Coordinates of C-alpha atoms in Angstrom, one line a residue:
M233 CA -4.6 34.0 -23.0
S234 CA -2.6 36.3 -20.8
R235 CA 0.6 35.4 -19.1
L236 CA -1.1 35.6 -15.7
A237 CA -3.9 33.3 -16.9
N238 CA -1.4 30.8 -18.1
Q239 CA 0.4 30.9 -14.8
L240 CA -2.8 30.3 -12.9
V241 CA -3.7 27.3 -15.1
R242 CA -0.3 25.9 -14.7
A243 CA -0.4 26.4 -10.9
E244 CA -3.8 24.7 -10.8
K245 CA -2.6 21.7 -12.8
E246 CA 0.5 21.4 -10.5
E247 CA -1.7 21.5 -7.4
I248 CA -4.0 18.8 -8.7
A249 CA -1.1 16.6 -9.8
R250 CA 0.6 16.9 -6.4
A251 CA -2.7 16.2 -4.6
I252 CA -3.3 13.1 -6.6
R253 CA 0.1 11.7 -5.7
T254 CA -0.3 12.7 -2.0
L255 CA -3.6 10.8 -1.8
L256 CA -2.1 7.8 -3.5
A257 CA 0.5 7.7 -0.7
R258 CA -1.9 8.5 2.1
P259 CA -5.4 7.5 1.2
F260 CA -6.7 8.5 4.6
L261 CA -5.4 12.0 5.1
S262 CA -6.1 14.2 8.1
A263 CA -6.0 18.0 8.3
D264 CA -4.5 17.7 11.7
D265 CA -1.5 15.8 10.4
E266 CA -1.0 17.6 7.0
P267 CA -2.9 20.9 7.0
A268 CA -1.2 22.3 3.9
A269 CA -1.9 19.1 1.8
F270 CA -5.5 18.9 3.1
A271 CA -6.1 22.6 2.2
V272 CA -5.2 21.9 -1.4
I273 CA -7.3 18.7 -1.5
R274 CA -10.3 20.6 -0.1
K275 CA -9.8 23.4 -2.6
R276 CA -9.4 21.1 -5.6
R277 CA -11.8 18.3 -4.5
E278 CA -14.0 18.5 -7.6
P279 CA -11.3 17.9 -10.3
L280 CA -9.7 15.4 -8.0
T281 CA -12.9 13.5 -7.5
R282 CA -13.4 13.4 -11.3
W283 CA -9.9 12.3 -12.0
F284 CA -9.9 9.4 -9.6
D285 CA -13.4 8.3 -10.8
Y286 CA -12.5 8.5 -14.5
F287 CA -9.1 6.9 -14.5
C288 CA -9.3 4.5 -11.6
G289 CA -13.0 4.0 -10.6
W290 CA -12.0 5.1 -7.1
R291 CA -14.3 7.3 -4.9
L292 CA -12.8 10.3 -3.1
V293 CA -14.6 11.6 0.0
V294 CA -13.5 15.0 1.3
E295 CA -15.0 16.2 4.6
P296 CA -13.9 19.8 5.2
R297 CA -15.8 20.2 8.5
E298 CA -14.5 16.8 9.8
G299 CA -11.0 17.5 8.6
Y300 CA -10.2 14.5 6.5
A301 CA -10.0 13.1 3.0
R302 CA -10.6 9.4 2.2
L303 CA -9.6 7.9 -1.1
V304 CA -11.5 4.6 -1.3
K305 CA -8.9 2.5 -3.2
V306 CA -10.0 -0.9 -4.5
G307 CA -7.3 -3.1 -5.9
S308 CA -7.6 -4.7 -9.3
R309 CA -6.5 -7.9 -7.6
P310 CA -6.2 -8.9 -3.9
T311 CA -2.6 -8.7 -2.7
A312 CA -0.7 -8.8 0.6
T313 CA 2.2 -6.6 -0.5
R314 CA 1.1 -3.6 1.5
P315 CA 0.1 -4.9 4.9
A316 CA -1.0 -2.7 7.8
R317 CA 2.1 -2.0 10.0
R318 CA 2.6 -1.6 13.7
R319 CA 3.3 1.9 15.0
R320 CA 6.0 0.4 17.2
A321 CA 8.4 -2.6 17.1
G322 CA 10.1 -1.3 14.0
G323 CA 6.9 -1.2 11.9
A324 CA 6.5 -4.9 11.6
P325 CA 3.5 -6.0 9.5
F326 CA 0.2 -7.0 11.1
D327 CA -0.3 -10.7 11.6
R328 CA -3.7 -12.5 11.5
R329 CA -4.2 -11.8 15.2
R330 CA -3.8 -8.1 14.9
Y331 CA -6.1 -7.9 11.9
T332 CA -8.7 -9.8 13.9
L333 CA -8.5 -7.5 16.9
L334 CA -8.6 -4.5 14.6
C335 CA -11.9 -5.6 13.1
L336 CA -13.3 -6.4 16.5
C337 CA -12.3 -3.0 17.9
A338 CA -13.7 -1.2 14.9
A339 CA -17.1 -3.0 15.3
E340 CA -17.2 -2.3 19.1
L341 CA -16.3 1.3 18.7
L342 CA -19.5 2.0 16.9
A343 CA -21.4 1.5 20.1
A344 CA -20.5 4.8 21.9
P345 CA -18.7 8.1 21.2
V346 CA -16.6 7.7 24.3
T347 CA -14.9 4.7 25.8
T348 CA -12.0 3.5 27.9
I349 CA -9.3 1.0 27.0
G350 CA -10.6 -1.3 29.7
M351 CA -14.2 -1.1 28.6
L352 CA -13.2 -1.7 25.0
A353 CA -11.0 -4.7 25.9
R354 CA -13.9 -6.3 27.8
R355 CA -16.3 -5.7 24.8
V356 CA -13.8 -7.2 22.4
A357 CA -13.3 -10.2 24.7
R358 CA -17.1 -10.8 24.7
A359 CA -17.4 -10.4 21.0
A360 CA -14.5 -12.8 20.3
A361 CA -16.2 -15.4 22.6
V362 CA -19.4 -15.5 20.6
E363 CA -17.9 -15.2 17.1
A364 CA -17.4 -18.6 15.4
G365 CA -13.9 -19.2 14.3
V366 CA -12.4 -16.2 16.3
P367 CA -9.9 -17.1 19.0
A368 CA -10.7 -15.9 22.5
F369 CA -9.2 -12.6 23.6
D370 CA -7.6 -12.5 27.0
P371 CA -5.9 -9.2 27.9
V372 CA -4.1 -10.9 30.8
G373 CA -1.4 -12.1 28.4
A374 CA 1.3 -9.6 27.5
D375 CA 1.3 -10.8 23.8
E376 CA -2.5 -10.3 23.6
R377 CA -2.2 -6.8 25.1
A378 CA 0.6 -6.0 22.6
A379 CA -1.6 -7.1 19.7
F380 CA -4.6 -5.1 21.1
V381 CA -2.4 -2.0 21.5
D382 CA -1.2 -2.3 17.9
A383 CA -4.7 -2.4 16.6
L384 CA -5.7 0.7 18.7
K385 CA -2.7 2.7 17.6
L386 CA -3.6 2.1 14.0
L387 CA -7.0 3.4 14.7
E388 CA -5.4 6.4 16.4
Q389 CA -3.3 7.0 13.3
H390 CA -6.4 7.5 11.2
G391 CA -8.2 9.6 13.8
A392 CA -10.9 7.0 14.5
I393 CA -10.0 7.2 18.2
T394 CA -8.3 10.0 20.1
P395 CA -6.9 9.5 23.6
T396 CA -8.0 12.4 25.7
D397 CA -6.6 11.1 29.0
G398 CA -3.7 8.7 29.2
A399 CA -1.6 6.9 26.6
T400 CA -2.3 3.7 24.8
D401 CA 1.2 2.4 25.2
A402 CA 0.6 2.3 29.0
Y403 CA -1.6 -0.8 28.5
L404 CA 1.4 -2.8 27.3
G405 CA 2.7 -3.2 30.8
D406 CA -0.4 -2.7 32.9
E407 CA -3.8 -4.3 32.2
E408 CA -5.3 -1.8 34.7
A409 CA -4.0 1.3 32.8
K410 CA -6.5 4.1 32.4
V411 CA -6.9 5.5 28.9
L412 CA -10.0 7.5 27.8
Y413 CA -10.9 7.7 24.1
R414 CA -13.1 10.0 22.0
V415 CA -14.5 7.9 19.1
D416 CA -15.1 9.3 15.6
T417 CA -17.6 6.7 14.4
T418 CA -17.6 8.2 10.9
R419 CA -13.9 7.7 10.5
V420 CA -14.3 4.2 11.8
I421 CA -16.8 3.4 9.0
R422 CA -14.6 5.2 6.4
L423 CA -11.8 2.7 7.1
L424 CA -13.5 0.0 5.2
A425 CA -12.8 0.3 1.5
A426 CA -14.4 -3.0 0.3
P427 CA -17.2 -2.5 -2.3
V428 CA -19.1 -5.5 -0.8
P429 CA -19.7 -5.2 3.0
P430 CA -18.4 -8.2 4.8
S431 CA -21.8 -8.7 6.4
R432 CA -23.2 -9.5 3.0
L433 CA -20.9 -12.4 2.4
P434 CA -22.3 -15.9 2.9
D435 CA -21.5 -17.5 6.2
A436 CA -20.0 -20.5 4.5
A437 CA -18.2 -20.7 1.2
D438 CA -19.8 -22.7 -1.6
P439 CA -17.5 -25.7 -2.2
A440 CA -18.3 -25.3 -5.9
D441 CA -17.2 -21.7 -5.9
P442 CA -13.4 -21.3 -6.0
A443 CA -13.5 -17.6 -5.1
D444 CA -12.0 -16.7 -1.8
P445 CA -13.6 -14.2 0.6
A446 CA -11.0 -11.5 -0.3
T447 CA -12.0 -11.7 -3.9
A448 CA -15.7 -11.6 -3.1
L449 CA -15.2 -8.4 -1.1
T450 CA -13.8 -6.6 -4.1
V451 CA -16.5 -7.4 -6.6
E452 CA -17.7 -4.1 -8.2
A453 CA -21.1 -4.0 -9.8
R454 CA -20.3 -1.3 -12.2
Y455 CA -18.3 -3.7 -14.3
G456 CA -21.2 -6.0 -15.0
G457 CA -20.2 -9.2 -13.2
D458 CA -20.2 -12.4 -15.3
E459 CA -22.0 -10.8 -18.2
P460 CA -20.5 -7.4 -18.8
T461 CA -21.3 -5.2 -21.8
E462 CA -18.6 -4.1 -24.2
T463 CA -18.6 -0.7 -22.5
Q464 CA -18.2 -2.3 -19.1
R465 CA -15.3 -4.4 -20.3
A466 CA -13.6 -1.3 -21.7
L467 CA -14.2 0.5 -18.4
W468 CA -12.8 -2.4 -16.4
A469 CA -9.7 -2.6 -18.6
R470 CA -9.0 1.1 -18.2
H471 CA -9.6 1.2 -14.4
S472 CA -7.8 -2.0 -13.6
L473 CA -4.8 -1.1 -15.7
V474 CA -4.4 2.4 -14.3
R475 CA -4.9 1.1 -10.8
R476 CA -2.0 -1.3 -11.3
L477 CA 0.2 1.4 -12.8
L478 CA -0.4 3.6 -9.8
D479 CA -0.1 0.9 -7.1
E480 CA 2.7 -1.2 -8.4
P481 CA 6.4 -0.2 -8.9
V482 CA 6.4 -1.8 -12.4
V483 CA 3.8 -3.5 -14.5
Y484 CA 5.0 -6.1 -16.9
R485 CA 3.0 -7.0 -20.1
D486 CA 3.3 -10.7 -19.4
E487 CA 1.5 -10.2 -16.1
L488 CA -1.5 -8.4 -17.7
T489 CA -4.8 -10.2 -18.4
P490 CA -5.7 -10.5 -22.1
A491 CA -8.2 -7.6 -21.8
Q492 CA -5.7 -5.4 -20.1
A493 CA -2.9 -6.2 -22.6
A494 CA -5.3 -5.5 -25.5
Y495 CA -6.3 -2.2 -24.0
A496 CA -2.7 -1.2 -23.3
A497 CA -1.7 -2.0 -26.9
S498 CA -4.7 0.0 -28.4
L499 CA -4.4 3.6 -29.5
T500 CA -7.1 4.6 -27.0
G501 CA -5.4 2.8 -24.2
R502 CA -1.9 4.2 -24.9
R503 CA -3.4 7.7 -25.0
M504 CA -5.3 7.2 -21.7
I505 CA -2.2 5.9 -19.9
R506 CA -0.1 8.9 -21.1
R507 CA -2.8 11.3 -20.2
A508 CA -3.3 9.8 -16.7
A509 CA 0.5 9.9 -16.1
E510 CA 0.8 13.5 -17.3
E511 CA -2.2 14.8 -15.3
A512 CA -0.9 13.1 -12.1
G513 CA 2.6 14.5 -12.5
F514 CA 4.3 11.1 -13.3
V515 CA 7.0 10.4 -15.9
L516 CA 5.9 7.4 -17.9
E517 CA 8.5 4.9 -18.9
E518 CA 7.1 2.5 -21.6
R519 CA 9.3 -0.4 -22.7
A520 CA 8.7 -3.5 -24.7
E521 CA 8.5 -5.4 -21.4
G522 CA 6.0 -3.1 -19.6
F523 CA 5.4 0.2 -17.9
L524 CA 6.7 2.2 -15.0
L525 CA 5.5 5.5 -13.5
V526 CA 8.2 7.6 -12.0
D527 CA 7.4 10.3 -9.4
T528 CA 10.5 12.5 -9.5
E529 CA 9.4 14.2 -6.2
A530 CA 8.7 10.9 -4.5
T531 CA 5.4 12.3 -3.2
A532 CA 3.4 9.1 -4.0
T533 CA 6.2 6.8 -2.8
D534 CA 5.4 4.8 0.3
T535 CA 8.6 2.9 0.4
R536 CA 11.9 3.4 -1.5
F537 CA 14.5 1.4 -3.2
P538 CA 17.5 1.7 -3.1
D539 CA 17.4 2.7 0.5
D540 CA 19.9 2.1 3.3
G541 CA 17.0 2.2 5.9
S542 CA 17.1 -1.6 6.3
H543 CA 19.6 -4.3 6.0
A544 CA 17.4 -6.3 3.7
K545 CA 17.3 -3.4 1.2
V546 CA 21.0 -3.1 1.3
A547 CA 21.5 -6.8 0.7
A548 CA 18.8 -6.7 -2.0
L549 CA 20.7 -4.1 -4.0
L550 CA 23.9 -6.1 -3.8
L551 CA 22.2 -9.4 -4.7
L552 CA 20.4 -7.7 -7.6
D553 CA 23.6 -6.7 -9.2
L554 CA 24.7 -10.4 -9.1
L555 CA 21.4 -11.5 -10.6
V556 CA 21.6 -9.0 -13.4
T557 CA 25.2 -9.8 -14.3
A558 CA 25.3 -13.6 -13.7
G559 CA 21.8 -14.5 -14.9
P560 CA 19.3 -16.8 -13.1
L561 CA 20.8 -18.4 -10.1
A562 CA 19.8 -21.1 -7.6
A563 CA 18.3 -19.8 -4.4
G564 CA 21.1 -21.5 -2.5
R565 CA 23.6 -19.2 -4.3
L566 CA 21.9 -16.2 -2.8
D567 CA 22.3 -17.7 0.6
E568 CA 26.0 -18.2 0.0
E569 CA 26.3 -14.5 -1.1
A570 CA 24.5 -13.4 2.0
A571 CA 26.7 -15.5 4.2
E572 CA 29.8 -13.9 2.5
L573 CA 28.4 -10.4 3.2
L574 CA 27.9 -11.2 6.9
R575 CA 31.4 -12.7 7.1
R576 CA 33.0 -9.6 5.5
F577 CA 31.1 -7.2 7.7
P578 CA 30.7 -8.8 11.1
Q579 CA 29.5 -5.6 12.7
W580 CA 26.8 -5.1 10.2
A581 CA 23.2 -6.6 10.3
K582 CA 23.7 -8.0 13.7
A583 CA 20.2 -9.3 13.7
Y584 CA 21.3 -11.8 11.0
Q585 CA 24.7 -12.6 12.6
S586 CA 23.5 -16.0 14.0
D587 CA 22.8 -19.5 12.8
G588 CA 20.5 -19.4 9.8
G589 CA 20.9 -15.6 9.6
A590 CA 22.3 -15.8 6.0
S591 CA 19.3 -17.6 4.7
R592 CA 17.0 -15.2 6.5
L593 CA 18.8 -12.2 5.1
A594 CA 18.7 -13.7 1.5
A595 CA 15.0 -14.4 1.9
D596 CA 14.2 -10.9 3.2
A597 CA 16.3 -9.4 0.4
L598 CA 14.5 -11.5 -2.2
E599 CA 11.2 -10.4 -0.8
V600 CA 12.2 -6.8 -1.3
L601 CA 13.2 -7.4 -4.9
A602 CA 9.9 -9.2 -5.6
L603 CA 8.0 -6.3 -4.0
F604 CA 9.6 -3.8 -6.3
G605 CA 9.2 -6.0 -9.4
L606 CA 13.0 -6.5 -9.8
A607 CA 13.3 -10.2 -9.4
R608 CA 11.2 -13.3 -9.4
R609 CA 11.6 -16.8 -7.9
T610 CA 10.4 -19.8 -9.9
G611 CA 10.9 -23.0 -8.1
D612 CA 14.5 -23.0 -6.9
R613 CA 15.7 -20.5 -9.5
V614 CA 15.8 -16.7 -9.0
A615 CA 16.0 -14.4 -12.0
A616 CA 16.3 -10.6 -12.4
L617 CA 13.4 -9.0 -14.1
P618 CA 13.9 -6.3 -16.8
A619 CA 13.5 -3.3 -14.4
G620 CA 16.4 -4.7 -12.4
A621 CA 18.8 -3.6 -15.2
R622 CA 18.4 0.0 -14.1
Y623 CA 20.3 -0.8 -10.9
R624 CA 23.2 -2.6 -12.6
V625 CA 26.6 -1.4 -11.5
D626 CA 28.6 0.0 -14.4
R627 CA 32.2 -1.3 -14.1
G628 CA 34.8 1.0 -15.7
P629 CA 38.2 0.0 -17.1
A630 CA 39.8 0.1 -13.7
D631 CA 37.2 -2.4 -12.4
T632 CA 38.0 -4.7 -15.3
E633 CA 41.7 -4.5 -14.8
D634 CA 41.4 -5.2 -11.1
A635 CA 39.3 -8.2 -11.9

């Protein structure tokens, strides 16, 4: 093979790997927002589609004319670690009310290609009034309008609606604000990634069935249900394991199911994991405790650690060093350490400089550590996990002498 041919093959592999990582970070990608990335995805959509189907069992939809790509990601287990976030108010996670309004808005937007914010609010109010178990929606209240706006702005983010006259934020302060939307009903439908449509779930849960609705929504027929074949078991083991490796910062062996652990330990499984990591451009770290995929370019990274972007992450890094060096600690000890941080730096983390602020800071920091697989709380004890050792502060001779 000539040098030019080798360069073309290498360039193609690099494009595919970068596109894989881009889609992992942004499963709903619009050409309007990222034209260069979308151009590569459109160009390489066939190998990308095969890769996601083979390694993850995920479907990739690329619509060149409509200008978007949708990676239909299904988790191997329901989790709340990556909630939808508000496009304002510091990116706070969606609460139950906002999720409810998001679903109602999406359902009502399918009725017409054009609507106004007032018409949509009235339709949502009527829908909430007739849906059993759904609280009434009254846009007179400022809190209700804020939740409604957060739902609409998330739909805007994904191109499901586009304001053509007026701004959605205007509705926050004025119930009579005029905003005209163009609705892309196809994108509204593409938002749903559940293999089982919610409309097919039973109205009432069977008391004898312990499965919750979130689990029922993610049942995938391709794995055989309660009576899978040997081939289906192997397929599920591969897909579910690679999904976790791609979605979670670190995967520990003691958190794997017996089937996943057996697959990871097999010659075939180890070869598949290494191949998936290599083709997606990750560096695979395999330890006795588990696995970690490192994206050296941070393309697939949706949130970072360490990161001084939030007070909780800064506190998390400091508390992690304590957990790694001092061993498992009582949760109260972390509260004390957080209180000491606030005392030493009175101009820092002002949102926590109040009664109960130290406990809130410690709790938020621990949530960060748990999210990144660096620490775990069991009862009243908090312990660093093996991956936490990579953030340990090395103390040289000078540090020892000062101590």
